[in-house]
Short mmCIF file of N, CA, C and O in Angstrom, two decimals:
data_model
loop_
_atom_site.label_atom_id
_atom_site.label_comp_id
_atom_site.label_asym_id
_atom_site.label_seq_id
_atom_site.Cartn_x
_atom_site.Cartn_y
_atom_site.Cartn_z
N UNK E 450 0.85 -1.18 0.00
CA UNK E 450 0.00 0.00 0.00
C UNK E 450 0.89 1.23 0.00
O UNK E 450 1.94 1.42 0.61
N UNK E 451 0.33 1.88 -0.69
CA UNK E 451 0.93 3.21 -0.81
C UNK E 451 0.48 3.73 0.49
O UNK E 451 -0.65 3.68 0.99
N UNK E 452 1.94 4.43 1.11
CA UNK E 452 1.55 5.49 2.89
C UNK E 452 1.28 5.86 2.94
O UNK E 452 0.43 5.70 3.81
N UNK E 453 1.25 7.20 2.27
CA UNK E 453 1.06 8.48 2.17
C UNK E 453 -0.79 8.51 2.08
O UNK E 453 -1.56 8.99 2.91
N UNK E 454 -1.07 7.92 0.99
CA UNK E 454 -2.16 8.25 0.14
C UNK E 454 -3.14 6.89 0.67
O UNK E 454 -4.32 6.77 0.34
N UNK E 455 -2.53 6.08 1.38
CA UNK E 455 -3.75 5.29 2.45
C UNK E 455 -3.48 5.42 4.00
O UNK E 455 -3.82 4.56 4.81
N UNK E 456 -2.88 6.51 4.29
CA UNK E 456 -3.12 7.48 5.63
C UNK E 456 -4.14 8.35 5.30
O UNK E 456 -4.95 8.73 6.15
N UNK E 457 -4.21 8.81 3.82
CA UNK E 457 -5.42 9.75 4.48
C UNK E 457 -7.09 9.30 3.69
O UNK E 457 -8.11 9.94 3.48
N UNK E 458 -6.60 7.63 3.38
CA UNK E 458 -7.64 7.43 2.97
C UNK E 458 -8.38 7.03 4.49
O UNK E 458 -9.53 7.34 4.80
N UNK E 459 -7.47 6.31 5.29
CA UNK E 459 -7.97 5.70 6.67
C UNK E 459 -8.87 6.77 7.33
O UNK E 459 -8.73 7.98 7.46
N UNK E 460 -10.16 5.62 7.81
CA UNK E 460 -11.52 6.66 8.40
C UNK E 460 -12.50 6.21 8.12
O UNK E 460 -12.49 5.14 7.50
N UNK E 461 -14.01 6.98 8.51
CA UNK E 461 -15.19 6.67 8.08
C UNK E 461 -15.64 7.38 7.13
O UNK E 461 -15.46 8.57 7.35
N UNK E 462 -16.31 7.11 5.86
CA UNK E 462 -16.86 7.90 4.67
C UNK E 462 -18.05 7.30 4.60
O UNK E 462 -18.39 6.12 4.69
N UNK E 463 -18.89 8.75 4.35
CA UNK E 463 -20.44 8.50 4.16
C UNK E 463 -20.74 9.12 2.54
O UNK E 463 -20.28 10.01 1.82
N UNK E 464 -21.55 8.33 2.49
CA UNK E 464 -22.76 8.76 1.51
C UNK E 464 -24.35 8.00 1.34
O UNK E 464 -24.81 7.08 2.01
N UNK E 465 -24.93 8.70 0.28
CA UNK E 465 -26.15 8.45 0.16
C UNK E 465 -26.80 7.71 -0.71
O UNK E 465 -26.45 8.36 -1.69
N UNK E 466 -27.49 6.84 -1.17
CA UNK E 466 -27.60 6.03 -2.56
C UNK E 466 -28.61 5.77 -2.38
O UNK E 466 -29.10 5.68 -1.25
N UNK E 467 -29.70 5.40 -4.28
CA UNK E 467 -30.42 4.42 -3.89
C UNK E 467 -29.68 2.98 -3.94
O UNK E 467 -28.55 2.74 -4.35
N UNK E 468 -30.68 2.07 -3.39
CA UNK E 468 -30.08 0.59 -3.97
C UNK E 468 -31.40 -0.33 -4.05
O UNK E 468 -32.02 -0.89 -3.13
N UNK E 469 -31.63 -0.31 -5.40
CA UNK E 469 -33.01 -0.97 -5.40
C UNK E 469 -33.29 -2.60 -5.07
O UNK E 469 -34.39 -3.15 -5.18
N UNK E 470 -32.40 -3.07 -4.77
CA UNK E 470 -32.29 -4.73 -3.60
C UNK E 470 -32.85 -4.37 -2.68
O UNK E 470 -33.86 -5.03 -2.45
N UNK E 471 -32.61 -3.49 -1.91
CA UNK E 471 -32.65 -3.09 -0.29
C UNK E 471 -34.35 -2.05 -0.63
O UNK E 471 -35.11 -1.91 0.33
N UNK E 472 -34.72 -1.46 -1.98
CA UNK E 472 -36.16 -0.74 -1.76
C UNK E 472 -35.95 0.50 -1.92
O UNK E 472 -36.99 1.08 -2.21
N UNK E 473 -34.82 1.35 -1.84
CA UNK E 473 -34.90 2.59 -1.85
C UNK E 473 -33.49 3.21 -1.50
O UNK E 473 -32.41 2.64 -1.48
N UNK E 474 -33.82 4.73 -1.17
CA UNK E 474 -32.82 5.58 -0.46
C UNK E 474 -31.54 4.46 0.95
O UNK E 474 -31.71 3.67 1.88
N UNK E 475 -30.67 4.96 0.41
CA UNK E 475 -29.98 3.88 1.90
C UNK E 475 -29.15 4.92 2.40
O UNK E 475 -29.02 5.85 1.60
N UNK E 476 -28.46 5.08 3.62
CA UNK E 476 -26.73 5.72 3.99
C UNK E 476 -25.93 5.00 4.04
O UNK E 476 -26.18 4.17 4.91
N UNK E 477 -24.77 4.78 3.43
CA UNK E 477 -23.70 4.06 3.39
C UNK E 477 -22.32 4.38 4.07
O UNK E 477 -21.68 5.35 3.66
N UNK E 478 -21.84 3.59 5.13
CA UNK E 478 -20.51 4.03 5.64
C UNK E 478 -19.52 3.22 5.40
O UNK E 478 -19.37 2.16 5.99
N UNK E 479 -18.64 3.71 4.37
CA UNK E 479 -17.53 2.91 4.48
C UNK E 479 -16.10 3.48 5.65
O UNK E 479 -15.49 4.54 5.81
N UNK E 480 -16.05 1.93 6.32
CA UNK E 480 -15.02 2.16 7.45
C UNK E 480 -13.56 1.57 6.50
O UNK E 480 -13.24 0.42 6.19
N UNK E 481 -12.99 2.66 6.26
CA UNK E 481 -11.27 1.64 5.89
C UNK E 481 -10.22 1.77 7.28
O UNK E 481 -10.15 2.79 7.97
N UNK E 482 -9.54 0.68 7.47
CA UNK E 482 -8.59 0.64 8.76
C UNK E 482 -7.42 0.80 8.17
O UNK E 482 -7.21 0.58 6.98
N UNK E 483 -6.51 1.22 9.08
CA UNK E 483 -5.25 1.36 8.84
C UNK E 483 -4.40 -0.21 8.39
O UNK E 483 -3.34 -0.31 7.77
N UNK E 484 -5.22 -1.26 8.90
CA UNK E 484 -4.84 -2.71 8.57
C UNK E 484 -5.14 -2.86 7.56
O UNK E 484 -4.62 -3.88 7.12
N UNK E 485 -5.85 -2.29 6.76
CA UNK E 485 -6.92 -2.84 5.23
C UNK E 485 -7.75 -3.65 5.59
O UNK E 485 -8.20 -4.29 4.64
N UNK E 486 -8.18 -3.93 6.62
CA UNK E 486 -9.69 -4.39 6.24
C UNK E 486 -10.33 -2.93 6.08
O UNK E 486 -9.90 -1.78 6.03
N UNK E 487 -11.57 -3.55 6.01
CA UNK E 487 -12.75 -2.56 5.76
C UNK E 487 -14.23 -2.85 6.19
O UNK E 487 -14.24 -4.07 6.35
N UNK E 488 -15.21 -2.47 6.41
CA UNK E 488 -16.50 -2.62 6.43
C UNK E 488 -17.21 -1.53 6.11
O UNK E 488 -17.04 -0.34 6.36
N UNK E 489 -18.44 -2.41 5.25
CA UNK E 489 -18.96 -1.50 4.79
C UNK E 489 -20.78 -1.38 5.40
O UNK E 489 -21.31 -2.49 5.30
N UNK E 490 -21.62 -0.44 5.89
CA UNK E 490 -22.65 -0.80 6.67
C UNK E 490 -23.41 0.15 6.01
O UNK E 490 -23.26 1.37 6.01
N UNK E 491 -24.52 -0.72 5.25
CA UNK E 491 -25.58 0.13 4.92
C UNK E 491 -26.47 0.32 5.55
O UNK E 491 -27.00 -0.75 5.85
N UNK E 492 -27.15 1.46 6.09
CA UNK E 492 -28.35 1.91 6.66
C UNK E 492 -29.96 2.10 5.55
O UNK E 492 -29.98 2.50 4.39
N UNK E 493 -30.85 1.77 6.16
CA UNK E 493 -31.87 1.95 5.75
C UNK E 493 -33.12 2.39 6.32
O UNK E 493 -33.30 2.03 7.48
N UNK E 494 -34.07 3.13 5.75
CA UNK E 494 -34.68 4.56 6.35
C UNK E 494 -35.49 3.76 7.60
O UNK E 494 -36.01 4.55 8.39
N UNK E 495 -35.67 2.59 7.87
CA UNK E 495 -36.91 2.12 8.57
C UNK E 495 -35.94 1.65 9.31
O UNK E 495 -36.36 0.53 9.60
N UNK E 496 -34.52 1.81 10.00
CA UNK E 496 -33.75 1.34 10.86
C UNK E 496 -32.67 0.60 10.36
O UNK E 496 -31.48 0.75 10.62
N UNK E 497 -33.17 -0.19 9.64
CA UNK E 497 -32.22 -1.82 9.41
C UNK E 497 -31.19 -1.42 8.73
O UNK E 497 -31.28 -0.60 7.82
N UNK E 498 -29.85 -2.08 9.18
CA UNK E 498 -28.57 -1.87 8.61
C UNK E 498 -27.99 -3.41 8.46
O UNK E 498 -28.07 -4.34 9.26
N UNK E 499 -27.27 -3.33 6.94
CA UNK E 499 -26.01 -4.46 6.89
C UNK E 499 -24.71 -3.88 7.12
O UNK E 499 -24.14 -2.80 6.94
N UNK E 500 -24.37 -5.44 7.77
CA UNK E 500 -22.45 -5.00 7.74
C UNK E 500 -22.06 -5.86 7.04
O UNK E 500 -22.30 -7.06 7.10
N UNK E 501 -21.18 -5.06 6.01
CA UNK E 501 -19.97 -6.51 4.81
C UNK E 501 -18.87 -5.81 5.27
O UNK E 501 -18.54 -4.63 5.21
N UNK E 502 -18.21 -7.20 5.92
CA UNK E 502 -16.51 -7.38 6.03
C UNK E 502 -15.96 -7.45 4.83
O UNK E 502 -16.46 -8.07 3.90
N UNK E 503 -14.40 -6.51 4.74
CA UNK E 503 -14.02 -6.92 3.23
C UNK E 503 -12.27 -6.56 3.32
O UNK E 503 -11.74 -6.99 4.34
N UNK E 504 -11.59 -5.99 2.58
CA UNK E 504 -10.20 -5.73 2.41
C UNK E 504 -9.83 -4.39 1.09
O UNK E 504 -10.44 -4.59 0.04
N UNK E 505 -9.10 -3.40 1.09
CA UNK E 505 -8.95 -2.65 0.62
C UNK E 505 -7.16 -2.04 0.64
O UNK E 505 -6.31 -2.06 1.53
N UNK E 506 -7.14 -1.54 -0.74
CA UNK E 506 -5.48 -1.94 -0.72
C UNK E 506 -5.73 -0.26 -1.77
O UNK E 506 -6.89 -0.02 -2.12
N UNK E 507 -4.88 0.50 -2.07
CA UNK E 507 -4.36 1.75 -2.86
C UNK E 507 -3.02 1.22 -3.73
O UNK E 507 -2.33 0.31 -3.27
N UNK E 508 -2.76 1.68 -4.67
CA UNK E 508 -1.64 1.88 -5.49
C UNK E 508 -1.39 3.04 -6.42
O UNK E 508 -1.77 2.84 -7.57
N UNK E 509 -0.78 4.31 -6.14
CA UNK E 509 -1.21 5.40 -7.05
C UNK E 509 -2.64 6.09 -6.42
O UNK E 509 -3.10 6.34 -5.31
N UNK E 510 -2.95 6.20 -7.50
CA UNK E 510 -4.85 6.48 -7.43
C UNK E 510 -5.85 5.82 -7.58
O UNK E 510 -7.00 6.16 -7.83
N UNK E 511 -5.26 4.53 -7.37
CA UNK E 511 -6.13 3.40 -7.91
C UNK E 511 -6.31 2.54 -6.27
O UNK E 511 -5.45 1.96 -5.61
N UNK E 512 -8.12 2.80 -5.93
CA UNK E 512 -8.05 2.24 -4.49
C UNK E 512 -9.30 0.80 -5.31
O UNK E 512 -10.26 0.92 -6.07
N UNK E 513 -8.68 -0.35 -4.69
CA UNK E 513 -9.15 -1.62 -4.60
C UNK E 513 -9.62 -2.45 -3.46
O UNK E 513 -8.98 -3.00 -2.56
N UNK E 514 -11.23 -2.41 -3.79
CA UNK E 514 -12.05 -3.24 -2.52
C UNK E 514 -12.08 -4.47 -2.92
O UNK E 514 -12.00 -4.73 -4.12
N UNK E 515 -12.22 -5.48 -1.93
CA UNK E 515 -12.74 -6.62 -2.27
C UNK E 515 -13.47 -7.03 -1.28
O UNK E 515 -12.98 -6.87 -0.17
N UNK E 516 -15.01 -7.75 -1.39
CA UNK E 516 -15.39 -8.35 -0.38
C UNK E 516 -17.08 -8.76 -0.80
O UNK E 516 -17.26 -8.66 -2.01
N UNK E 517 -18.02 -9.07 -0.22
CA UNK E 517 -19.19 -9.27 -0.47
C UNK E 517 -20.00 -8.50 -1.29
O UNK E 517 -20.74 -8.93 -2.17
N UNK E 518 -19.78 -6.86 -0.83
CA UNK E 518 -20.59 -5.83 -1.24
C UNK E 518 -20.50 -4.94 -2.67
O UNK E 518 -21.08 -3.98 -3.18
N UNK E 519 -19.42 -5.84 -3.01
CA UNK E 519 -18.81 -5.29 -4.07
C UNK E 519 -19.05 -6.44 -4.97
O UNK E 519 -18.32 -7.43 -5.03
N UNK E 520 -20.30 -6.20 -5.76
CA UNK E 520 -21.08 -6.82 -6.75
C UNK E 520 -20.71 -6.41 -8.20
O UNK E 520 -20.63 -5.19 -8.36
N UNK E 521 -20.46 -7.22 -9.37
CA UNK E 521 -20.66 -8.25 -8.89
C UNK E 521 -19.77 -9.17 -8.74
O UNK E 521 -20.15 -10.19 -8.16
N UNK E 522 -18.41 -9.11 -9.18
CA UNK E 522 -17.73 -9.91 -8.94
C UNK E 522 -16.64 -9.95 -7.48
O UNK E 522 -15.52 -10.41 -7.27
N UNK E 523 -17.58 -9.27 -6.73
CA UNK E 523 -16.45 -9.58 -5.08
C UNK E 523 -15.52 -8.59 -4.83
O UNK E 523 -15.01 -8.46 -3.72
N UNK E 524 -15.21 -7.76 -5.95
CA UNK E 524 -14.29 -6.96 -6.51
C UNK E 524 -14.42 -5.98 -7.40
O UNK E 524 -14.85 -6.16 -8.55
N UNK E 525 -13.89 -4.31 -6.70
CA UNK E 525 -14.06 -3.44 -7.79
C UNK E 525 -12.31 -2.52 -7.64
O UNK E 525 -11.53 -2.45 -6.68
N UNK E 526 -12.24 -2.09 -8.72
CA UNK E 526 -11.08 -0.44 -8.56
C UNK E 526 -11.70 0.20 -8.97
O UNK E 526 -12.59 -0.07 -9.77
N UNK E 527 -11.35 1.46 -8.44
CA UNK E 527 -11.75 2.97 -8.59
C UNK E 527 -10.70 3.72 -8.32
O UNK E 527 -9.92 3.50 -7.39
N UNK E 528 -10.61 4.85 -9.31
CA UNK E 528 -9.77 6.08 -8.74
C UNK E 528 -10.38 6.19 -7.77
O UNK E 528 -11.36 5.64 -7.26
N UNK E 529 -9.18 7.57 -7.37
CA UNK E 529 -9.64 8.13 -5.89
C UNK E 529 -9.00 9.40 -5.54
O UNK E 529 -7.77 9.41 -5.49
N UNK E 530 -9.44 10.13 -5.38
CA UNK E 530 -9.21 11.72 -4.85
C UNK E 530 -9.50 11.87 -3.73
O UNK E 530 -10.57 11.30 -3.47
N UNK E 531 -8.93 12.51 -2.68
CA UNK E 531 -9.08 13.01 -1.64
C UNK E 531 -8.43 14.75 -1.67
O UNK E 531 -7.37 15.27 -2.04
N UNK E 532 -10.06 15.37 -0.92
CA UNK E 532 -9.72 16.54 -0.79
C UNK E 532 -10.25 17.29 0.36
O UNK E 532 -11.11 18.16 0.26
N UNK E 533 -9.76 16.95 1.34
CA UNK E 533 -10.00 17.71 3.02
C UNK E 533 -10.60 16.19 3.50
O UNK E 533 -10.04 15.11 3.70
N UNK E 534 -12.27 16.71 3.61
CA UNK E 534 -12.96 15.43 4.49
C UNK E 534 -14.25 15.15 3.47
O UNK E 534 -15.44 15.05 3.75
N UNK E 535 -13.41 15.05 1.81
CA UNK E 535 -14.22 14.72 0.38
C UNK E 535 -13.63 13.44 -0.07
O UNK E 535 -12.44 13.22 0.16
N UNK E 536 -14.09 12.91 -0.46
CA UNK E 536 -13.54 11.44 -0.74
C UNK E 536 -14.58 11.48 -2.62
O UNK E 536 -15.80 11.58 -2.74
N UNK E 537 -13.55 11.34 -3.79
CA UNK E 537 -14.36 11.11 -4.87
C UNK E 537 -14.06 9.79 -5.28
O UNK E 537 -12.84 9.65 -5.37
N UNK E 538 -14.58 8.94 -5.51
CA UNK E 538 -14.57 7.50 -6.17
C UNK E 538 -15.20 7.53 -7.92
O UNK E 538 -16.36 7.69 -8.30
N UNK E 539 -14.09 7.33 -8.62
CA UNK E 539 -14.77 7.34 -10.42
C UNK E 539 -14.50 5.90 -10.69
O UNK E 539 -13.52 5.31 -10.22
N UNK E 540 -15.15 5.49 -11.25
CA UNK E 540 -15.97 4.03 -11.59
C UNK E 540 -15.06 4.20 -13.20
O UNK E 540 -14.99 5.26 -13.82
N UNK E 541 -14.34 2.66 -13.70
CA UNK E 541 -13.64 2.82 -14.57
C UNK E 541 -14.98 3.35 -15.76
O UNK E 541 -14.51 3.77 -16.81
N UNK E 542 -16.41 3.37 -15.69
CA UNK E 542 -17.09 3.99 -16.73
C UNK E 542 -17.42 5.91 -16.33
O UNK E 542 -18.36 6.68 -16.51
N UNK E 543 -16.46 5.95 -15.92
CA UNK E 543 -16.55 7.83 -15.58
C UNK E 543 -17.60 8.12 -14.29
O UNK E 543 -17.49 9.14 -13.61
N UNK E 544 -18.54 7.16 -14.05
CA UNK E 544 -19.56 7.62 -13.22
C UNK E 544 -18.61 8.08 -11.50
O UNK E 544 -17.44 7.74 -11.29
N UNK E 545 -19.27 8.70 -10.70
CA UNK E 545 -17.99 8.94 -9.60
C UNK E 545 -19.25 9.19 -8.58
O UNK E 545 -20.33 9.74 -8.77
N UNK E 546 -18.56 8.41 -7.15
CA UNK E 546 -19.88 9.18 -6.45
C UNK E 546 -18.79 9.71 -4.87
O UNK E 546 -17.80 9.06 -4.52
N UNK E 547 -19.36 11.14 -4.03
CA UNK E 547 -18.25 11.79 -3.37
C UNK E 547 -19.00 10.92 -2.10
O UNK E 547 -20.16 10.51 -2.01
N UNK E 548 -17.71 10.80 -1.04
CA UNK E 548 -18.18 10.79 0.09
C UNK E 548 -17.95 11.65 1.00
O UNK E 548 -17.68 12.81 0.69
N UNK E 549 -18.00 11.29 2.14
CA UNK E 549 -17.94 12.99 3.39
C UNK E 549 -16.90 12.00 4.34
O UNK E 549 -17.02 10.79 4.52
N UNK E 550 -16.11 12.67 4.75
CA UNK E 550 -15.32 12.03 6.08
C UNK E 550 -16.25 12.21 7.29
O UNK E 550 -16.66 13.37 7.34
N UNK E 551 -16.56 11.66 7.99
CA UNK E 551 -17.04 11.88 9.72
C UNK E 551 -16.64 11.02 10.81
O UNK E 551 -15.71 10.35 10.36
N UNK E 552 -16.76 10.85 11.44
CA UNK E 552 -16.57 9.99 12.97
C UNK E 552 -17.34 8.90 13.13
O UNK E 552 -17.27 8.24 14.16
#
């Protein structure tokens, strides 16, 4: 892993999505650790949340999850920008979605 640039990926990042499996609007937190694991816990408006255990590694600008939630093959890369407590993720088809750093 690159140091530099998975020190300041390490933390909690939120965002918002639909996900039409789950019915609708969800909040999504991805936790990355300084170990590379990761979890990822989706919330949903009527309470209910999942947790997927998984692993996450950087090289360059190129950050790589692997684990359950990452459909469909177990496995995705994405660039990655970080800018303060902004997190942008671009999908190798251009699409990009930002997250928020919080606690």
């Amino acid at each position: 892993m690159e140091q530099d640039k998975g020190d300041s990926l390490v933390g909690a990042w939120h965002t918002q999505g639909d996900d039409s499996d789950l019915g609708g609007p969800v909040d999504v937190r991805l936790e990355l650790q300084a170990s590379g694991a990761l979890r990822v816990t989706v919330s949903q408006p009527g309470g209910a949340s999942l947790n997927f255990p998984g692993t996450w590694t950087v090289i360059d600008d190129v950050l790589r999850f692997v684990g359950v939630w990452f459909q469909p093959d177990g496995q995705v890369e994405v660039r990655c920008q970080v800018s303060g407590d902004t997190l942008i993720l671009t999908a190798a088809d251009g699409s990009s979605q930002t997250w928020e750093r919080r606690p």
